Tab-separated table of C-alpha atoms and ligand atoms in Angstrom:
chain	number	residue	atom	x	y	z
U	24	MET	CA	0.000	0.000	0.000
U	25	THR	CA	0.949	3.613	-0.530
U	26	TYR	CA	-0.122	6.211	2.023
U	27	LEU	CA	0.346	9.956	1.909
U	28	ILE	CA	-0.043	11.391	5.398
U	29	ARG	CA	-0.713	15.065	4.866
U	30	ASN	CA	0.109	18.022	7.047
U	31	GLY	CA	0.847	16.344	10.380
U	32	ARG	CA	3.161	17.708	13.055
U	33	ILE	CA	6.156	15.364	12.935
U	34	VAL	CA	7.871	14.970	16.288
U	35	THR	CA	11.067	12.971	16.727
U	36	ALA	CA	13.572	12.975	19.593
U	37	THR	CA	15.144	16.114	18.127
U	38	ASP	CA	12.736	17.702	15.603
U	39	ASP	CA	9.265	19.193	15.531
U	40	TYR	CA	7.831	20.421	12.198
U	41	ILE	CA	4.827	20.179	9.911
U	42	ALA	CA	5.171	18.140	6.699
U	43	ASP	CA	3.748	15.310	4.600
U	44	VAL	CA	4.999	11.728	4.933
U	45	LEU	CA	4.926	9.292	2.023
U	46	VAL	CA	4.837	5.590	2.838
U	47	GLU	CA	5.454	3.119	0.032
U	48	GLY	CA	5.333	-0.515	0.993
U	49	GLU	CA	7.090	-0.964	4.332
U	50	ILE	CA	9.258	2.151	4.185
U	51	ILE	CA	9.030	5.927	4.535
U	52	THR	CA	10.118	7.141	1.085
U	53	ALA	CA	9.624	10.911	1.280
U	54	ILE	CA	9.025	13.681	3.810
U	55	GLY	CA	8.362	17.244	2.727
U	56	LYS	CA	5.948	20.083	2.209
U	57	SER	CA	3.154	19.600	-0.340
U	58	LEU	CA	4.396	16.265	-1.691
U	59	ASP	CA	2.857	15.106	-4.977
U	60	THR	CA	0.159	12.489	-4.503
U	61	PRO	CA	1.026	9.190	-6.218
U	62	SER	CA	-1.947	7.866	-8.188
U	63	ASP	CA	-2.279	4.760	-6.001
U	64	ALA	CA	-1.915	6.599	-2.673
U	65	GLN	CA	-4.476	6.645	0.070
U	66	VAL	CA	-4.378	10.142	1.540
U	67	ILE	CA	-4.796	10.684	5.286
U	68	ASP	CA	-5.355	14.240	6.465
U	69	ALA	CA	-3.309	14.584	9.676
U	70	THR	CA	-3.956	18.297	10.205
U	71	GLY	CA	-3.960	18.946	13.959
U	72	LYS	CA	-2.460	15.538	14.675
U	73	LEU	CA	1.011	14.533	15.861
U	74	ILE	CA	3.153	12.131	13.849
U	75	PHE	CA	5.408	9.987	16.014
U	76	PRO	CA	7.752	7.099	15.218
U	77	GLY	CA	6.250	3.784	16.280
U	78	PHE	CA	6.890	3.375	19.980
U	79	ILE	CA	9.198	0.692	21.320
U	80	ASP	CA	8.642	-1.071	24.617
U	81	PRO	CA	12.071	-2.394	25.595
U	82	HIS	CA	10.901	-4.446	28.577
U	83	VAL	CA	7.895	-6.751	28.397
U	84	HIS	CA	7.034	-10.236	29.580
U	85	ILE	CA	4.548	-12.199	27.501
U	86	TYR	CA	5.438	-15.861	27.874
U	87	LEU	CA	6.482	-15.970	31.512
U	88	PRO	CA	6.422	-19.001	33.770
U	89	PHE	CA	6.901	-17.280	37.143
U	90	MET	CA	5.994	-17.683	40.815
U	91	GLY	CA	4.036	-20.877	40.252
U	92	THR	CA	1.929	-19.638	37.351
U	93	PHE	CA	2.087	-18.221	33.824
U	94	ALA	CA	1.624	-14.630	32.707
U	95	LYS	CA	-1.817	-14.202	31.207
U	96	ASP	CA	-1.116	-12.742	27.764
U	97	ASP	CA	0.065	-14.481	24.647
U	98	TYR	CA	1.458	-12.755	21.559
U	99	ALA	CA	-2.001	-12.388	20.049
U	100	SER	CA	-3.439	-10.448	22.972
U	101	ALA	CA	-0.256	-8.595	23.940
U	102	SER	CA	0.714	-7.447	20.449
U	103	ARG	CA	-2.819	-6.271	19.615
U	104	ALA	CA	-2.922	-4.350	22.883
U	105	ALA	CA	0.528	-2.889	22.266
U	106	ILE	CA	-0.399	-1.670	18.792
U	107	VAL	CA	-3.698	-0.094	19.776
U	108	GLY	CA	-1.685	1.813	22.375
U	109	GLY	CA	0.909	2.961	19.810
U	110	THR	CA	3.682	0.441	20.455
U	111	THR	CA	4.951	-1.149	17.261
U	112	THR	CA	8.011	-3.027	18.556
U	113	LEU	CA	8.255	-5.205	21.651
U	114	ILE	CA	11.478	-6.375	23.261
U	115	GLU	CA	10.550	-9.336	25.396
U	116	MET	CA	12.588	-10.801	28.205
U	117	CYS	CA	13.390	-14.405	27.342
U	118	CYS	CA	13.484	-15.785	30.880
U	119	PRO	CA	14.679	-19.355	31.337
U	120	ASN	CA	15.029	-20.422	34.954
U	121	ARG	CA	18.142	-22.029	36.378
U	122	THR	CA	17.127	-25.545	35.320
U	123	GLU	CA	16.614	-24.638	31.655
U	124	GLU	CA	19.153	-24.399	28.816
U	125	PRO	CA	19.476	-21.054	27.003
U	126	TRP	CA	19.203	-22.302	23.417
U	127	GLU	CA	16.050	-24.326	24.092
U	128	ALA	CA	14.567	-21.370	25.926
U	129	PHE	CA	15.388	-18.991	23.088
U	130	GLU	CA	13.723	-21.291	20.562
U	131	LEU	CA	10.698	-21.702	22.811
U	132	TRP	CA	10.244	-17.964	23.393
U	133	ARG	CA	10.735	-17.178	19.722
U	134	SER	CA	8.217	-19.845	18.704
U	135	LYS	CA	5.567	-18.136	20.836
U	136	ALA	CA	5.898	-14.969	18.720
U	137	VAL	CA	6.748	-16.007	15.157
U	138	GLY	CA	3.689	-16.091	12.930
U	139	ILE	CA	1.474	-14.699	15.698
U	140	SER	CA	2.714	-11.280	16.719
U	141	ALA	CA	1.006	-8.307	15.108
U	142	CYS	CA	3.972	-6.053	15.831
U	143	ASP	CA	7.712	-6.485	15.382
U	144	PHE	CA	9.623	-8.112	18.200
U	145	THR	CA	12.976	-9.201	19.522
U	146	PHE	CA	14.341	-10.502	22.824
U	147	HIS	CA	16.767	-9.795	25.606
U	148	MET	CA	18.313	-13.196	26.307
U	149	GLY	CA	18.045	-14.088	29.976
U	150	VAL	CA	21.135	-15.641	31.545
U	151	SER	CA	20.073	-17.395	34.749
U	152	LYS	CA	23.169	-19.593	35.200
U	153	PHE	CA	26.621	-19.826	33.667
U	154	ASP	CA	27.927	-23.374	33.550
U	155	ASP	CA	30.154	-25.279	31.112
U	156	HIS	CA	27.387	-25.402	28.492
U	157	THR	CA	26.235	-21.799	28.661
U	158	GLU	CA	28.839	-19.882	26.708
U	159	ALA	CA	28.532	-21.789	23.414
U	160	GLN	CA	24.749	-21.470	23.520
U	161	LEU	CA	24.891	-17.741	24.171
U	162	ARG	CA	27.317	-17.269	21.277
U	163	ARG	CA	24.892	-19.130	19.020
U	164	ILE	CA	21.961	-17.012	20.225
U	165	VAL	CA	23.923	-13.819	19.534
U	166	SER	CA	24.704	-15.084	16.040
U	167	GLU	CA	20.931	-15.432	15.530
U	168	GLY	CA	20.518	-11.681	15.991
U	169	ILE	CA	20.242	-11.150	19.732
U	170	SER	CA	22.464	-8.329	20.958
U	171	SER	CA	21.324	-7.952	24.573
U	172	PHE	CA	21.341	-10.199	27.634
U	173	LYS	CA	19.273	-10.015	30.809
U	174	VAL	CA	20.418	-10.888	34.309
U	175	PHE	CA	18.466	-10.907	37.545
U	176	LEU	CA	20.249	-10.025	40.758
U	177	ALA	CA	16.958	-10.876	42.489
U	178	TYR	CA	14.669	-13.964	42.588
U	179	LYS	CA	17.098	-16.178	44.447
U	180	GLY	CA	17.287	-19.783	43.204
U	181	PHE	CA	14.970	-19.167	40.223
U	182	PHE	CA	16.168	-16.518	37.754
U	183	GLY	CA	18.936	-15.010	39.908
U	184	VAL	CA	22.632	-15.377	39.067
U	185	ASP	CA	25.424	-15.536	41.628
U	186	ASP	CA	28.445	-13.252	41.438
U	187	THR	CA	30.613	-15.709	39.502
U	188	GLU	CA	27.870	-16.118	36.930
U	189	LEU	CA	27.368	-12.370	36.759
U	190	TYR	CA	31.074	-11.822	36.204
U	191	LYS	CA	31.288	-14.442	33.445
U	192	THR	CA	28.176	-13.105	31.716
U	193	LEU	CA	29.546	-9.578	31.708
U	194	CYS	CA	32.946	-10.719	30.387
U	195	LEU	CA	31.300	-12.584	27.523
U	196	ALA	CA	29.031	-9.617	26.804
U	197	LYS	CA	32.022	-7.285	26.698
U	198	GLU	CA	33.811	-9.575	24.265
U	199	LEU	CA	30.756	-9.906	21.995
U	200	GLY	CA	29.631	-6.274	22.146
U	201	VAL	CA	26.367	-7.235	23.839
U	202	ILE	CA	24.593	-4.886	26.270
U	203	VAL	CA	23.475	-6.498	29.544
U	204	THR	CA	20.134	-5.474	31.018
U	205	ALA	CA	19.835	-6.095	34.746
U	206	HIS	CA	17.182	-6.333	37.439
U	207	CYS	CA	18.975	-4.837	40.426
U	208	GLU	CA	17.907	-5.842	43.931
U	209	ASN	CA	20.034	-7.552	46.571
U	210	GLU	CA	18.390	-10.943	46.733
U	211	THR	CA	19.834	-11.922	50.115
U	212	MET	CA	18.417	-8.824	51.758
U	213	VAL	CA	15.028	-9.443	50.123
U	214	ALA	CA	14.897	-13.043	51.339
U	215	GLU	CA	15.852	-12.068	54.910
U	216	LEU	CA	13.424	-9.159	55.108
U	217	GLN	CA	10.574	-11.247	53.706
U	218	GLN	CA	11.096	-13.925	56.371
U	219	GLN	CA	11.332	-11.344	59.133
U	220	LEU	CA	8.077	-9.616	58.112
U	221	LEU	CA	6.183	-12.886	57.696
U	222	SER	CA	7.368	-14.085	61.122
U	223	GLU	CA	5.838	-10.905	62.584
U	224	GLY	CA	2.486	-11.772	60.972
U	225	LYS	CA	2.866	-9.079	58.296
U	226	THR	CA	1.383	-10.983	55.386
U	227	GLY	CA	-0.585	-8.441	53.273
U	228	PRO	CA	0.444	-6.775	49.994
U	229	GLU	CA	1.281	-3.564	51.873
U	230	TRP	CA	4.370	-5.377	53.216
U	231	HIS	CA	5.810	-5.998	49.767
U	232	GLU	CA	7.469	-2.567	49.625
U	233	PRO	CA	9.020	-2.788	53.116
U	234	SER	CA	10.453	-6.185	52.134
U	235	ARG	CA	12.319	-4.566	49.217
U	236	PRO	CA	13.143	-1.021	50.372
U	237	MET	CA	14.950	1.516	48.191
U	238	ARG	CA	18.279	0.680	49.846
U	239	VAL	CA	17.960	-2.933	48.622
U	240	GLU	CA	17.537	-1.740	45.033
U	241	THR	CA	20.298	0.850	45.362
U	242	GLU	CA	22.663	-1.828	46.651
U	243	GLY	CA	21.792	-3.918	43.583
U	244	VAL	CA	22.665	-1.014	41.300
U	245	GLN	CA	25.950	-0.332	43.139
U	246	HIS	CA	26.779	-4.026	42.906
U	247	LEU	CA	26.187	-4.027	39.158
U	248	MET	CA	28.212	-0.828	38.759
U	249	SER	CA	31.221	-2.471	40.448
U	250	PHE	CA	31.014	-5.510	38.184
U	251	ALA	CA	30.511	-3.393	35.065
U	252	GLU	CA	33.450	-1.181	36.023
U	253	ILE	CA	35.774	-4.151	36.478
U	254	THR	CA	34.655	-6.044	33.360
U	255	GLY	CA	34.080	-3.057	31.064
U	256	ALA	CA	30.699	-4.410	29.940
U	257	GLU	CA	27.908	-2.050	28.866
U	258	VAL	CA	24.856	-2.317	31.118
U	259	TYR	CA	21.242	-1.126	31.279
U	260	ILE	CA	19.323	-1.026	34.544
U	261	VAL	CA	15.719	-2.088	34.087
U	262	HIS	CA	12.713	-0.771	36.028
U	263	THR	CA	14.502	1.784	38.211
U	264	SER	CA	12.008	2.864	40.853
U	265	ASN	CA	13.692	5.620	42.834
U	266	SER	CA	16.167	8.483	42.837
U	267	PHE	CA	18.762	6.757	45.073
U	268	ALA	CA	19.095	3.971	42.526
U	269	VAL	CA	19.309	6.561	39.724
U	270	GLN	CA	22.086	8.364	41.602
U	271	ALA	CA	23.983	5.111	42.165
U	272	ALA	CA	23.910	4.480	38.412
U	273	LEU	CA	25.002	8.038	37.638
U	274	GLU	CA	27.912	7.656	40.076
U	275	GLY	CA	28.929	4.589	38.096
U	276	ARG	CA	28.677	6.621	34.901
U	277	ARG	CA	30.950	9.299	36.391
U	278	ARG	CA	33.517	6.558	37.020
U	279	GLY	CA	33.333	5.576	33.356
U	280	VAL	CA	30.764	2.777	33.446
U	281	ARG	CA	28.682	2.598	30.278
U	282	VAL	CA	25.263	2.486	31.906
U	283	SER	CA	21.770	3.493	30.832
U	284	ILE	CA	18.699	3.723	33.020
U	285	GLU	CA	15.132	2.580	32.392
U	286	THR	CA	12.109	3.408	34.465
U	287	VAL	CA	8.585	2.087	33.981
U	288	ILE	CA	5.205	3.761	33.952
U	289	PRO	CA	3.857	2.674	37.379
U	290	TYR	CA	6.752	4.370	39.223
U	291	LEU	CA	6.061	7.666	37.469
U	292	VAL	CA	2.365	7.890	38.216
U	293	MET	CA	1.624	5.735	41.281
U	294	ASP	CA	2.888	5.579	44.860
U	295	ASP	CA	3.102	3.030	47.660
U	296	THR	CA	-0.430	3.753	48.893
U	297	TYR	CA	-1.756	1.724	45.956
U	298	ALA	CA	-0.305	-1.507	47.404
U	299	GLN	CA	-1.866	-0.504	50.743
U	300	LYS	CA	-5.433	-0.602	49.365
U	301	PRO	CA	-7.713	-2.695	51.621
U	302	HIS	CA	-9.326	-6.098	50.953
U	303	PHE	CA	-6.247	-7.378	49.121
U	304	GLU	CA	-6.870	-4.836	46.324
U	305	GLY	CA	-3.244	-3.768	46.863
U	306	ALA	CA	-2.094	-7.020	45.237
U	307	LYS	CA	-2.918	-5.485	41.841
U	308	TYR	CA	-0.008	-3.089	42.380
U	309	VAL	CA	2.616	-5.574	43.555
U	310	MET	CA	5.661	-5.538	41.308
U	311	SER	CA	9.408	-5.610	41.918
U	312	PRO	CA	11.078	-3.315	42.672
U	313	PRO	CA	7.975	-1.985	44.441
U	314	ILE	CA	6.152	1.270	43.718
U	315	ARG	CA	7.673	3.893	46.044
U	316	GLU	CA	6.644	6.832	48.227
U	317	ALA	CA	5.068	9.751	46.320
U	318	ALA	CA	8.143	11.955	46.902
U	319	GLN	CA	10.046	9.839	44.380
U	320	GLN	CA	7.793	10.700	41.445
U	321	PRO	CA	8.940	14.287	40.744
U	322	LEU	CA	12.554	13.145	41.029
U	323	LEU	CA	12.007	10.464	38.417
U	324	TRP	CA	10.203	12.885	36.065
U	325	GLN	CA	13.075	15.341	36.475
U	326	ALA	CA	15.687	12.671	35.706
U	327	LEU	CA	13.655	11.752	32.639
U	328	GLN	CA	13.412	15.326	31.413
U	329	ASN	CA	17.198	15.703	32.053
U	330	ARG	CA	17.661	12.523	29.999
U	331	GLU	CA	19.514	10.887	32.888
U	332	ILE	CA	16.840	8.227	32.586
U	333	SER	CA	16.944	7.057	28.981
U	334	THR	CA	13.821	4.966	28.527
U	335	VAL	CA	10.293	4.490	29.825
U	336	ALA	CA	9.192	0.880	29.434
U	337	THR	CA	6.347	-1.074	30.981
U	338	ASP	CA	7.783	-4.264	32.476
U	339	HIS	CA	4.397	-5.564	31.314
U	340	ALA	CA	3.876	-8.683	33.456
U	341	PRO	CA	0.196	-9.583	33.327
U	342	PHE	CA	-1.445	-11.733	36.002
U	343	ASP	CA	-5.166	-11.934	36.742
U	344	PHE	CA	-6.428	-10.714	40.084
U	345	VAL	CA	-8.742	-13.724	40.459
U	346	GLY	CA	-6.838	-16.979	40.717
U	347	GLN	CA	-3.347	-15.528	40.212
U	348	LYS	CA	-2.712	-12.466	42.405
U	349	GLU	CA	-4.968	-14.281	44.908
U	350	MET	CA	-2.326	-16.988	45.302
U	351	GLY	CA	-0.696	-14.606	47.768
U	352	ARG	CA	-3.779	-13.776	49.857
U	353	ASP	CA	-2.157	-15.140	53.043
U	354	ASP	CA	1.454	-14.399	52.114
U	355	PHE	CA	2.565	-11.361	50.077
U	356	THR	CA	5.703	-13.206	48.899
U	357	LYS	CA	3.429	-15.471	46.839
U	358	ILE	CA	1.657	-12.689	44.931
U	359	PRO	CA	2.830	-12.977	41.295
U	360	ASN	CA	4.852	-9.814	40.697
U	361	GLY	CA	3.864	-7.570	37.837
U	362	ILE	CA	1.421	-5.011	36.427
U	363	PRO	CA	-0.188	-5.215	32.974
U	364	THR	CA	0.625	-1.967	31.151
U	365	VAL	CA	1.648	-2.630	27.547
U	366	GLU	CA	-1.526	-1.064	26.146
U	367	ASP	CA	-1.412	2.100	28.231
U	368	ARG	CA	2.242	3.170	28.428
U	369	VAL	CA	2.255	5.698	25.592
U	370	ASN	CA	-1.063	7.310	26.463
U	371	LEU	CA	-0.188	7.541	30.164
U	372	LEU	CA	3.215	9.038	29.423
U	373	TYR	CA	1.635	11.547	27.057
U	374	THR	CA	-1.222	12.495	29.403
U	375	TYR	CA	0.620	12.533	32.739
U	376	GLY	CA	3.998	13.551	31.317
U	377	VAL	CA	3.605	15.836	28.307
U	378	LYS	CA	0.146	17.267	29.029
U	379	ARG	CA	1.005	17.924	32.688
U	380	GLY	CA	4.191	19.741	31.652
U	381	ARG	CA	6.587	17.249	33.237
U	382	ILE	CA	8.392	16.342	30.024
U	383	ASP	CA	8.494	17.932	26.586
U	384	LEU	CA	7.400	16.233	23.388
U	385	ASN	CA	10.912	15.467	22.138
U	386	THR	CA	11.814	13.829	25.439
U	387	PHE	CA	8.578	11.826	25.262
U	388	VAL	CA	9.554	10.421	21.850
U	389	ASP	CA	13.139	9.872	22.920
U	390	ALA	CA	12.173	7.952	26.063
U	391	ALA	CA	9.360	5.905	24.554
U	392	SER	CA	10.964	5.087	21.218
U	393	THR	CA	14.302	6.516	20.078
U	394	GLN	CA	16.545	5.593	22.996
U	395	ALA	CA	15.394	1.980	22.980
U	396	ALA	CA	16.126	1.815	19.238
U	397	LYS	CA	19.594	3.292	19.734
U	398	LEU	CA	20.559	1.217	22.762
U	399	PHE	CA	19.324	-2.076	21.362
U	400	GLY	CA	20.559	-1.909	17.775
U	401	LEU	CA	17.374	-0.931	15.942
U	402	PHE	CA	18.155	2.689	14.984
U	403	PRO	CA	17.544	4.250	12.443
U	404	ARG	CA	15.388	1.455	11.086
U	405	LYS	CA	13.148	2.059	14.113
U	406	GLY	CA	12.814	4.942	16.554
U	407	THR	CA	12.517	7.875	14.169
U	408	VAL	CA	10.487	9.307	11.321
U	409	ALA	CA	12.999	9.544	8.475
U	410	VAL	CA	13.325	8.631	4.820
U	411	GLY	CA	14.509	5.024	4.647
U	412	SER	CA	13.192	4.075	8.087
U	413	ASP	CA	10.520	1.441	8.553
U	414	ALA	CA	7.071	2.982	8.225
U	415	ASP	CA	6.239	2.366	11.878
U	416	ILE	CA	4.144	5.475	12.337
U	417	VAL	CA	1.719	6.650	14.985
U	418	ILE	CA	-0.717	9.390	14.014
U	419	TYR	CA	-1.692	10.746	17.423
U	420	ASP	CA	-4.876	12.600	18.270
U	421	PRO	CA	-4.190	15.072	21.106
U	422	ASP	CA	-7.893	15.984	21.275
U	423	TYR	CA	-9.080	12.509	22.217
U	424	ARG	CA	-10.572	12.167	25.694
U	425	GLY	CA	-11.328	8.802	27.289
U	426	THR	CA	-10.750	6.520	30.247
U	427	ILE	CA	-8.902	3.269	30.766
U	428	SER	CA	-10.919	0.209	31.697
U	429	ALA	CA	-10.472	-3.549	31.847
U	430	LYS	CA	-13.921	-3.741	30.216
U	431	THR	CA	-12.468	-2.372	26.992
U	432	HIS	CA	-8.756	-3.169	27.091
U	433	LEU	CA	-7.228	-5.783	24.817
U	434	MET	CA	-4.813	-7.197	27.372
U	435	ALA	CA	-5.916	-10.577	28.675
U	436	THR	CA	-5.987	-9.710	32.364
U	437	ASP	CA	-9.201	-9.428	34.357
U	438	TYR	CA	-8.257	-6.034	35.807
U	439	SER	CA	-6.546	-2.800	34.893
U	440	ALA	CA	-4.252	-1.148	37.425
U	441	PHE	CA	-5.387	2.134	35.820
U	442	GLU	CA	-9.135	1.536	35.937
U	443	GLY	CA	-10.952	4.839	35.420
U	444	TRP	CA	-7.808	6.892	34.709
U	445	GLU	CA	-8.414	9.688	32.251
U	446	LEU	CA	-6.488	9.945	28.985
U	447	GLU	CA	-5.901	13.099	26.987
U	448	GLY	CA	-4.753	11.691	23.691
U	449	ARG	CA	-4.470	8.394	21.846
U	450	PRO	CA	-3.277	7.049	18.497
U	451	SER	CA	-5.775	7.462	15.699
U	452	HIS	CA	-3.739	5.386	13.211
U	453	VAL	CA	-0.900	2.941	13.915
U	454	PHE	CA	1.196	1.562	11.071
U	455	VAL	CA	3.634	-1.321	11.420
U	456	ARG	CA	6.028	-1.411	8.455
U	457	GLY	CA	3.512	0.389	6.288
U	458	LYS	CA	0.495	-1.678	7.277
U	459	LEU	CA	-2.377	-0.023	9.115
U	460	GLN	CA	-2.765	-2.190	12.205
U	461	ALA	CA	-4.898	0.021	14.480
U	462	HIS	CA	-7.473	2.736	13.876
U	463	LEU	CA	-9.300	4.764	16.531
U	464	GLY	CA	-8.624	2.354	19.367
U	465	LYS	CA	-9.502	-0.774	17.387
U	466	PHE	CA	-7.151	-3.430	16.065
U	467	VAL	CA	-7.823	-3.536	12.328
U	468	GLY	CA	-4.759	-5.433	11.111
U	469	ASN	CA	-3.369	-8.926	10.968
U	470	LEU	CA	-1.800	-11.155	13.535
U	471	GLY	CA	1.397	-12.618	12.143
U	472	HIS	CA	2.418	-9.383	10.432
U	473	GLY	CA	5.104	-8.843	13.078
U	474	GLN	CA	8.659	-9.866	12.249
U	475	PHE	CA	11.551	-11.017	14.388
U	476	LEU	CA	14.145	-8.231	14.366
U	477	ALA	CA	17.655	-9.619	14.075
U	478	ARG	CA	20.041	-7.131	15.663
U	479	LYS	CA	23.759	-6.547	15.357
U	480	THR	CA	26.095	-6.373	18.334
U	481	ARG	CA	28.179	-3.279	19.044
U	482	SER	CA	31.250	-5.074	17.718
Z	2	URP	O1	7.379	-7.357	39.192
Z	2	URP	C1	7.940	-7.584	38.150
Z	2	URP	N1	8.837	-6.741	37.755
Z	2	URP	N2	7.594	-8.685	37.435
Z	2	URP	C2	8.162	-9.191	36.276
Z	2	URP	C3	9.487	-9.838	36.481
Z	2	URP	C4	10.571	-8.811	36.601
Z	2	URP	O2	11.173	-8.705	37.637
Z	2	URP	O3	10.841	-8.098	35.650
Z	3	ZN	ZN1	12.675	-7.412	36.928
Z	4	ZN	ZN1	10.637	-7.461	33.893
């Protein structure tokens, strides 16, 4: 198909101007004022609308066996939801546990997406152990187009690596030019604090945050900084929840560590009182690291606007309230961790970030699209609106007004953590490589259109 998108306001991480965009096949082929209309073009009048590059969510979980259950979405539900919300590329955490082999896990995770996903996708390869068989498998996975690893310093005995494994993973990553994403919490402290709280009869979801205080996360970041400094590996801290952890990463950067920082939507717009809601309602807001005191929010917004925080992801980890979150009714340590957000990230960041004056439009695009593309080897194919880039385009309607509800969302979960939240903007058209996949909040495209994105390493 050929589309001529007329007269929209094109916003990238650096630019902001009004022009026409010509899409031919999968690619943007021209940008300019008053472009000629090809005879076969469908013309879309984007006057008054914003034109963004397709958004990239660099941290989602879709297939996720975790805490005795499985995350609720599959690629059909998650990719449809992502697209309707403006996200055209997903980077999923491939998360084998310590008993599983990396290559088998990679093939399994990839098989869940290929032929099903409606949007493009790739993976961060989880490294949950490092034994005699690991290195060869990781090299093979990198040769298949994976240029980022994932390590957990938390979740003792399940996903978590020990220090020897962390060291070896970082050395291999340095050699291969692979960036290592890391969940930073000191797992020993978490385990001890959890046991202490439970022994005092503190079993409700409101005790999740005290079991993983900011110091525990900050220690995880400092720990990673030391290992990255010694090994020289490039690292990326996922789901950073608070300013102390941000500062610990920035201290590492001042010492020469190549480190980037991600935060996720719940930390920017929610506080710890959500997990304190009565009648176990707080379980809907249990994720790790936990959502923090309200005083942290302006500090995170500021670090985002300063571009100290590079990306805003979701850490989409969808579990139903009934039957899944409820597994932890008598013990908060058994509540499956995670909040479903893949559908709402862009609209929440626009409404509560841009419209509230906390971040500017260029920063919004940078954090929700461009930085992820640059850090994870997708730029300039993805992450910008430019001639030659994939025609992943979001035409955004800033005049839309609506509310979020589980009754209407496309995610598979039985609740929304943002039930009733107001939105001031949403995508009117979402294109994935030149194909219209969503229109006015409805999925109008094809499952299976999404492609696996093979990525090159830094070397
Ligand atoms: O609570 C979270 N974050 N759940 C998903 C797993 C992870 O730690 O990323
Ligand atoms: Zn995590
Ligand atoms: Zn995660």
